[in-house]
Short mmCIF file of C-alpha atoms and ligand atoms in Angstrom, two decimals:
data_model
loop_
_atom_site.label_atom_id
_atom_site.label_comp_id
_atom_site.label_asym_id
_atom_site.label_seq_id
_atom_site.Cartn_x
_atom_site.Cartn_y
_atom_site.Cartn_z
CA MET R 29 0.00 0.00 0.00
CA PRO R 30 1.50 3.39 -0.84
CA ALA R 31 2.10 5.47 2.32
CA ARG R 32 -0.45 8.12 1.22
CA SER R 33 -3.45 5.79 1.10
CA LYS R 34 -2.87 4.32 4.53
CA PRO R 35 -5.27 5.36 7.29
CA ILE R 36 -3.81 8.14 9.43
CA SER R 37 -4.27 7.91 13.18
CA VAL R 38 -3.40 10.47 15.83
CA VAL R 39 -2.66 9.03 19.28
CA THR R 40 -2.49 11.43 22.24
CA GLY R 41 -0.59 10.10 25.24
CA ALA R 42 1.37 8.03 22.76
CA ALA R 43 4.41 7.46 24.98
CA GLY R 44 2.29 6.09 27.80
CA PHE R 45 1.59 2.48 28.71
CA LEU R 46 -1.59 2.12 26.65
CA GLY R 47 -0.80 4.77 24.02
CA SER R 48 2.44 3.03 23.04
CA HIS R 49 0.83 -0.42 22.78
CA LEU R 50 -2.02 1.09 20.77
CA THR R 51 0.50 2.72 18.44
CA ASP R 52 2.22 -0.63 17.85
CA ARG R 53 -1.12 -2.21 17.00
CA LEU R 54 -2.09 0.60 14.60
CA LEU R 55 1.26 0.35 12.81
CA ALA R 56 0.78 -3.43 12.55
CA GLU R 57 -2.64 -2.69 10.99
CA ARG R 58 -0.82 -0.52 8.42
CA HIS R 59 -1.90 2.86 9.76
CA ARG R 60 0.34 5.89 9.77
CA VAL R 61 0.59 7.21 13.32
CA ILE R 62 1.07 10.77 14.49
CA ALA R 63 2.05 10.38 18.13
CA ILE R 64 1.61 13.24 20.61
CA ASP R 65 2.82 13.31 24.21
CA ASN R 66 4.20 15.95 26.56
CA LEU R 67 6.08 13.21 28.47
CA ILE R 68 4.91 14.30 31.94
CA THR R 69 4.02 10.71 32.74
CA GLY R 70 4.84 9.10 29.38
CA ASN R 71 8.17 7.38 28.93
CA PRO R 72 10.42 7.81 25.86
CA ALA R 73 11.66 4.23 26.39
CA ASN R 74 8.17 3.01 25.40
CA ILE R 75 8.59 4.42 21.88
CA GLY R 76 12.35 4.11 21.32
CA HIS R 77 11.82 1.12 19.01
CA LEU R 78 9.81 3.35 16.63
CA ALA R 79 12.63 5.76 15.83
CA GLY R 80 13.18 5.82 12.07
CA ASN R 81 9.84 4.15 11.26
CA GLU R 82 8.60 6.00 8.15
CA ASN R 83 4.97 5.57 9.19
CA TYR R 84 5.51 7.16 12.59
CA ARG R 85 5.96 10.76 13.67
CA PHE R 86 6.38 11.94 17.26
CA ILE R 87 5.37 15.41 18.41
CA ARG R 88 6.13 16.61 21.93
CA HIS R 89 3.13 18.69 22.84
CA ASN R 90 0.65 19.22 25.67
CA VAL R 91 -2.77 18.52 24.15
CA SER R 92 -4.40 20.80 26.74
CA ASP R 93 -3.09 23.51 24.39
CA PHE R 94 -4.42 23.88 20.83
CA ILE R 95 -3.35 21.00 18.59
CA PHE R 96 -2.21 22.07 15.14
CA LEU R 97 -1.51 19.42 12.49
CA PRO R 98 -0.94 20.34 8.83
CA GLU R 99 -2.47 17.09 7.46
CA GLU R 100 -5.58 17.66 5.36
CA ARG R 101 -6.94 14.26 6.18
CA ILE R 102 -6.83 12.34 9.44
CA ASP R 103 -8.90 9.20 9.87
CA TYR R 104 -8.82 8.50 13.61
CA VAL R 105 -8.03 10.51 16.74
CA PHE R 106 -7.37 8.31 19.77
CA HIS R 107 -7.39 10.50 22.90
CA PHE R 108 -5.33 8.57 25.46
CA ALA R 109 -3.41 11.40 27.15
CA SER R 110 -3.84 11.66 30.92
CA PRO R 111 -2.01 10.93 34.13
CA ALA R 112 -3.62 7.59 34.96
CA SER R 113 -2.36 6.26 38.27
CA PRO R 114 -3.79 7.50 41.58
CA ILE R 115 -0.32 8.74 42.62
CA ASP R 116 0.15 10.60 39.33
CA TYR R 117 -3.14 12.37 39.48
CA LEU R 118 -2.67 13.26 43.14
CA GLU R 119 0.64 14.87 42.21
CA LEU R 120 -0.73 16.45 39.03
CA PRO R 121 -4.34 17.35 39.89
CA ILE R 122 -4.63 20.39 37.64
CA PRO R 123 -2.94 18.90 34.55
CA THR R 124 -5.23 15.86 35.05
CA LEU R 125 -8.35 18.05 35.08
CA LYS R 126 -7.07 20.06 32.14
CA VAL R 127 -6.22 17.13 29.89
CA GLY R 128 -9.58 15.47 30.58
CA ALA R 129 -11.44 18.71 29.89
CA LEU R 130 -9.38 21.04 27.62
CA GLY R 131 -7.36 18.18 26.10
CA THR R 132 -10.55 16.32 25.18
CA HIS R 133 -12.03 19.50 23.72
CA ASN R 134 -8.91 20.08 21.60
CA ALA R 135 -8.75 16.45 20.47
CA LEU R 136 -12.45 16.56 19.52
CA GLY R 137 -11.86 19.84 17.71
CA LEU R 138 -9.07 18.17 15.74
CA ALA R 139 -11.35 15.25 14.86
CA LYS R 140 -14.07 17.68 13.74
CA ALA R 141 -11.67 19.79 11.63
CA LYS R 142 -10.23 16.70 9.86
CA MET R 143 -13.52 14.73 9.81
CA ALA R 144 -11.86 11.94 11.74
CA SER R 145 -13.39 9.31 14.01
CA PHE R 146 -12.71 9.99 17.68
CA ILE R 147 -11.99 7.38 20.36
CA LEU R 148 -12.00 8.48 24.00
CA ALA R 149 -10.03 6.50 26.58
CA SER R 150 -12.45 6.68 29.48
CA THR R 151 -12.30 4.65 32.65
CA SER R 152 -14.04 2.44 35.17
CA GLU R 153 -13.41 5.39 37.52
CA THR R 154 -16.51 7.00 36.00
CA TYR R 155 -18.36 4.49 38.25
CA GLY R 156 -16.44 5.75 41.33
CA ASP R 157 -16.89 3.57 44.41
CA PRO R 158 -19.69 1.59 42.78
CA LEU R 159 -22.95 0.65 44.44
CA VAL R 160 -23.78 -1.74 41.60
CA HIS R 161 -21.65 -4.83 41.06
CA PRO R 162 -20.43 -5.84 38.51
CA GLN R 163 -20.53 -2.52 36.68
CA LYS R 164 -22.65 -2.22 33.53
CA GLU R 165 -22.50 0.73 31.17
CA ASP R 166 -25.96 1.95 32.19
CA TYR R 167 -24.81 2.52 35.80
CA TRP R 168 -24.21 6.25 36.41
CA GLY R 169 -21.71 5.82 39.20
CA ASN R 170 -20.94 6.97 42.72
CA VAL R 171 -18.19 9.58 42.48
CA ASN R 172 -17.03 12.05 45.14
CA PRO R 173 -16.41 15.20 43.06
CA ILE R 174 -14.24 16.89 45.69
CA GLY R 175 -12.20 13.90 46.89
CA PRO R 176 -8.60 13.25 45.83
CA ARG R 177 -9.66 11.00 42.93
CA GLY R 178 -12.29 13.52 41.78
CA VAL R 179 -9.76 15.28 39.55
CA TYR R 180 -9.48 12.18 37.38
CA ASP R 181 -12.99 10.81 37.71
CA GLU R 182 -14.79 14.07 37.03
CA ALA R 183 -12.45 15.03 34.18
CA LYS R 184 -13.21 11.70 32.50
CA ARG R 185 -16.94 12.11 33.13
CA PHE R 186 -16.77 15.58 31.58
CA ALA R 187 -14.77 14.06 28.68
CA GLU R 188 -17.56 11.55 28.06
CA ALA R 189 -20.19 14.31 28.15
CA MET R 190 -18.14 16.42 25.72
CA THR R 191 -17.65 13.43 23.42
CA MET R 192 -21.38 12.68 23.29
CA ALA R 193 -22.10 16.38 22.65
CA TYR R 194 -19.74 16.37 19.66
CA HIS R 195 -21.41 13.20 18.44
CA ARG R 196 -24.93 14.58 18.82
CA TYR R 197 -24.40 18.19 17.78
CA HIS R 198 -21.52 17.95 15.30
CA ASN R 199 -22.23 14.43 13.99
CA ILE R 200 -18.70 13.30 14.80
CA ASP R 201 -18.18 9.54 14.71
CA THR R 202 -17.20 9.02 18.36
CA LYS R 203 -16.48 5.98 20.53
CA ILE R 204 -16.02 5.77 24.30
CA VAL R 205 -14.09 2.94 25.92
CA ARG R 206 -14.32 2.55 29.69
CA ILE R 207 -11.05 0.90 30.57
CA PHE R 208 -10.83 -1.28 33.68
CA ASN R 209 -7.54 -2.11 35.46
CA THR R 210 -5.06 -3.15 32.80
CA TYR R 211 -1.50 -4.37 33.26
CA GLY R 212 1.49 -5.49 31.27
CA PRO R 213 4.92 -4.45 30.02
CA ARG R 214 5.65 -0.68 29.83
CA MET R 215 3.85 0.24 33.03
CA ARG R 216 6.11 2.46 35.09
CA LEU R 217 7.67 0.55 37.94
CA ARG R 218 7.08 3.46 40.29
CA ASP R 219 3.71 4.74 39.09
CA GLY R 220 2.15 3.53 42.36
CA ARG R 221 -0.39 1.21 40.78
CA VAL R 222 -0.78 -2.12 42.46
CA VAL R 223 0.63 -4.32 39.69
CA PRO R 224 4.06 -2.62 39.32
CA ALA R 225 4.15 -1.86 43.07
CA PHE R 226 3.75 -5.50 44.13
CA ILE R 227 5.97 -6.92 41.40
CA GLY R 228 8.72 -4.36 42.13
CA GLN R 229 8.50 -5.09 45.86
CA ALA R 230 8.52 -8.86 45.30
CA LEU R 231 11.55 -8.71 43.00
CA ALA R 232 13.43 -6.54 45.51
CA GLY R 233 12.50 -8.85 48.45
CA ARG R 234 10.70 -5.97 50.19
CA PRO R 235 7.28 -6.33 51.88
CA LEU R 236 4.23 -6.00 49.60
CA THR R 237 2.26 -2.95 50.74
CA VAL R 238 -1.41 -3.97 50.91
CA PHE R 239 -3.63 -0.95 51.52
CA GLY R 240 -6.49 -1.43 53.98
CA ASP R 241 -7.26 -5.03 54.89
CA GLY R 242 -6.83 -6.12 51.27
CA SER R 243 -10.49 -7.14 50.91
CA GLN R 244 -11.14 -4.58 48.15
CA THR R 245 -11.41 -6.21 44.73
CA ARG R 246 -10.07 -5.46 41.27
CA SER R 247 -10.24 -7.36 37.95
CA PHE R 248 -7.04 -7.26 35.89
CA CYS R 249 -6.89 -7.34 32.10
CA TYR R 250 -3.72 -8.05 30.14
CA VAL R 251 -2.77 -5.20 27.82
CA SER R 252 -2.89 -7.11 24.50
CA ASP R 253 -6.50 -8.12 25.18
CA LEU R 254 -7.45 -4.53 25.97
CA ILE R 255 -5.77 -3.14 22.85
CA ASP R 256 -7.58 -5.71 20.73
CA GLY R 257 -10.91 -4.53 22.15
CA ILE R 258 -10.01 -0.88 21.56
CA PHE R 259 -9.11 -1.56 17.94
CA LYS R 260 -12.38 -3.45 17.39
CA LEU R 261 -14.35 -0.61 18.99
CA ALA R 262 -12.59 2.00 16.82
CA MET R 263 -13.56 0.04 13.70
CA SER R 264 -17.19 -0.40 14.85
CA ASP R 265 -20.04 2.05 14.46
CA PHE R 266 -21.12 1.90 18.09
CA HIS R 267 -21.29 5.23 19.93
CA GLU R 268 -22.37 4.44 23.48
CA PRO R 269 -19.69 3.69 26.11
CA VAL R 270 -18.27 0.16 26.13
CA ASN R 271 -16.58 -1.49 29.14
CA LEU R 272 -13.36 -3.30 28.32
CA GLY R 273 -11.63 -5.35 30.99
CA ASN R 274 -11.24 -8.85 32.33
CA PRO R 275 -14.10 -9.94 34.62
CA ARG R 276 -11.78 -12.25 36.62
CA GLU R 277 -12.11 -10.54 40.01
CA MET R 278 -9.87 -11.00 43.04
CA THR R 279 -9.16 -9.27 46.32
CA ILE R 280 -5.95 -7.25 46.64
CA LYS R 281 -4.81 -9.68 49.35
CA GLN R 282 -5.31 -12.60 46.93
CA PHE R 283 -3.42 -10.64 44.30
CA ALA R 284 -0.50 -10.09 46.72
CA ASP R 285 -0.46 -13.83 47.54
CA GLU R 286 -0.39 -14.67 43.82
CA ILE R 287 2.55 -12.33 43.18
CA ILE R 288 4.43 -13.88 46.12
CA ARG R 289 3.72 -17.38 44.79
CA ILE R 290 4.58 -16.70 41.14
CA THR R 291 7.78 -14.73 41.80
CA GLY R 292 8.88 -17.18 44.54
CA THR R 293 9.95 -14.19 46.67
CA GLU R 294 10.61 -14.31 50.41
CA SER R 295 8.67 -11.01 50.75
CA THR R 296 5.99 -10.68 53.42
CA ILE R 297 2.86 -8.50 53.41
CA GLU R 298 2.75 -5.14 55.18
CA TYR R 299 -0.64 -3.47 55.75
CA LYS R 300 -0.91 0.29 55.14
CA PRO R 301 -3.86 2.70 55.45
CA LEU R 302 -6.46 2.57 52.70
CA PRO R 303 -6.33 5.72 50.52
CA GLU R 304 -9.38 7.99 50.62
CA ASP R 305 -12.24 7.02 48.27
CA ASP R 306 -10.50 3.79 47.20
CA PRO R 307 -13.25 1.79 45.44
CA LYS R 308 -14.20 -1.31 47.45
CA VAL R 309 -15.11 -3.44 44.45
CA ARG R 310 -14.56 -3.31 40.72
CA GLN R 311 -15.50 -5.79 38.03
CA PRO R 312 -16.58 -5.09 34.47
CA ASP R 313 -19.76 -6.48 33.02
CA ILE R 314 -18.54 -7.08 29.46
CA SER R 315 -21.75 -8.37 27.90
CA ARG R 316 -21.98 -5.25 25.71
CA ALA R 317 -18.43 -5.71 24.35
CA LYS R 318 -19.17 -9.39 23.67
CA LYS R 319 -22.39 -8.57 21.82
CA VAL R 320 -21.30 -5.48 19.90
CA LEU R 321 -17.64 -6.29 19.20
CA GLY R 322 -17.50 -10.08 19.57
CA TRP R 323 -14.68 -9.37 22.04
CA GLU R 324 -13.61 -11.03 25.23
CA PRO R 325 -10.21 -11.34 26.89
CA GLY R 326 -8.15 -14.43 26.10
CA VAL R 327 -4.91 -14.11 28.09
CA SER R 328 -5.01 -15.95 31.42
CA PHE R 329 -3.97 -14.18 34.61
CA GLU R 330 -0.99 -16.50 35.11
CA GLU R 331 0.28 -16.02 31.54
CA GLY R 332 -0.12 -12.22 31.65
CA ILE R 333 1.50 -11.87 35.05
CA ILE R 334 4.47 -14.04 34.07
CA ARG R 335 5.08 -11.86 30.99
CA THR R 336 4.79 -8.72 33.12
CA ILE R 337 7.17 -10.02 35.80
CA GLN R 338 9.67 -10.86 33.05
CA TYR R 339 9.44 -7.30 31.73
CA PHE R 340 10.06 -5.78 35.16
CA ARG R 341 12.96 -8.18 35.83
CA GLU R 342 14.62 -6.99 32.62
CA SER R 343 13.93 -3.31 33.19
CA LEU R 344 15.33 -3.55 36.74
CA LYS R 345 18.56 -5.00 35.27
CA ARG R 346 18.78 -1.96 32.95
CA ASP R 347 18.12 0.55 35.80
N1 UDP L 4 -2.98 -0.95 46.37
C1 UDP L 4 -2.31 -1.62 47.40
N2 UDP L 4 -0.97 -1.43 47.51
C2 UDP L 4 -0.22 -0.66 46.66
C3 UDP L 4 -0.90 0.00 45.61
C4 UDP L 4 -2.29 -0.16 45.49
O1 UDP L 4 -2.93 -2.34 48.19
O2 UDP L 4 1.00 -0.56 46.86
C5 UDP L 4 -4.43 -1.15 46.24
C6 UDP L 4 -5.24 0.15 46.12
O3 UDP L 4 -5.57 0.64 47.40
C7 UDP L 4 -6.44 -0.32 45.34
C8 UDP L 4 -5.90 -1.45 44.44
O4 UDP L 4 -4.66 -1.83 45.03
O5 UDP L 4 -7.42 -0.85 46.19
C9 UDP L 4 -5.63 -1.00 43.00
O6 UDP L 4 -4.90 0.20 43.04
P1 UDP L 4 -4.31 0.91 41.75
O7 UDP L 4 -3.52 2.06 42.25
O8 UDP L 4 -3.61 -0.08 40.91
O9 UDP L 4 -5.54 1.46 40.92
P2 UDP L 4 -7.10 1.71 41.17
O10 UDP L 4 -7.76 0.45 40.75
O11 UDP L 4 -7.36 2.01 42.63
O12 UDP L 4 -7.39 2.86 40.30
#
């Protein structure tokens, strides 16, 4: 295919964990990718392998400021820029609010100007500390707007509202993916999320820091499964939000025990206070994704975790 006739995709947050995996998938699908990231939480190491790729261009830019691209035609805008771990958005509350609000507005404006499809990376955090379990897309959520997580949750809820407004009033082809806890290579070892935290602690022989009594639950999806769902959603003509995640639910204590077992570490468990507004349960209902996209996750927990541990072992050697 000549380079000109390939689909052109813009990915914001392209040096992040999900943005970089999404970029790899789009390039494998023969898209050209214009990658944008201001690198405040993104990592250049995630995109180093793309240097010199003729179908890839990287632009260092904060998408909360106006996005100018000279291309006449763009086919897809994937808006994945945002601090995404609780520690990151506690440290960067205002950039988090801005990228969810102003960044989404700019990315939608770009999609409108270029007549591109728009895909919003939303989150299970739109459900907050849910009172309905498992979470279905028609649940409106239980979010504390003024709590420490509110900067992320409310920005993403605003982003969804803005996306639907552009769909309804400007006829933009928009998609909303609500992403549940996802893990895999390229997460930052020190981003504070439970998967890198426990694996890093286990590999260093330090105690695993379980917050609260560890009875809160999460459901972990391996990154390749998630990216597959996102690609299918982007190619669909479905405009309502779609949950993507792995319904296999476990408590954080069970997760710590699994990491100790699989790594074979001597580490113990140390209990720490539960952060404010930490959701007590989380599990996606993925019946919509199954029906609309024919998607469901295929990578087992054991397989995904082993690959992730291997990645962190290697990156610790390089540190
Ligand atoms: N957590 C923990 N120890 C850690 C980091 C996180 O027990 O060192 C818990 C956290 O309180 C939450 C769950 O693990 O209940 C998942 O946290 P994460 O930061 O990965 O993301 P969240 O799902 O809360 O957005």
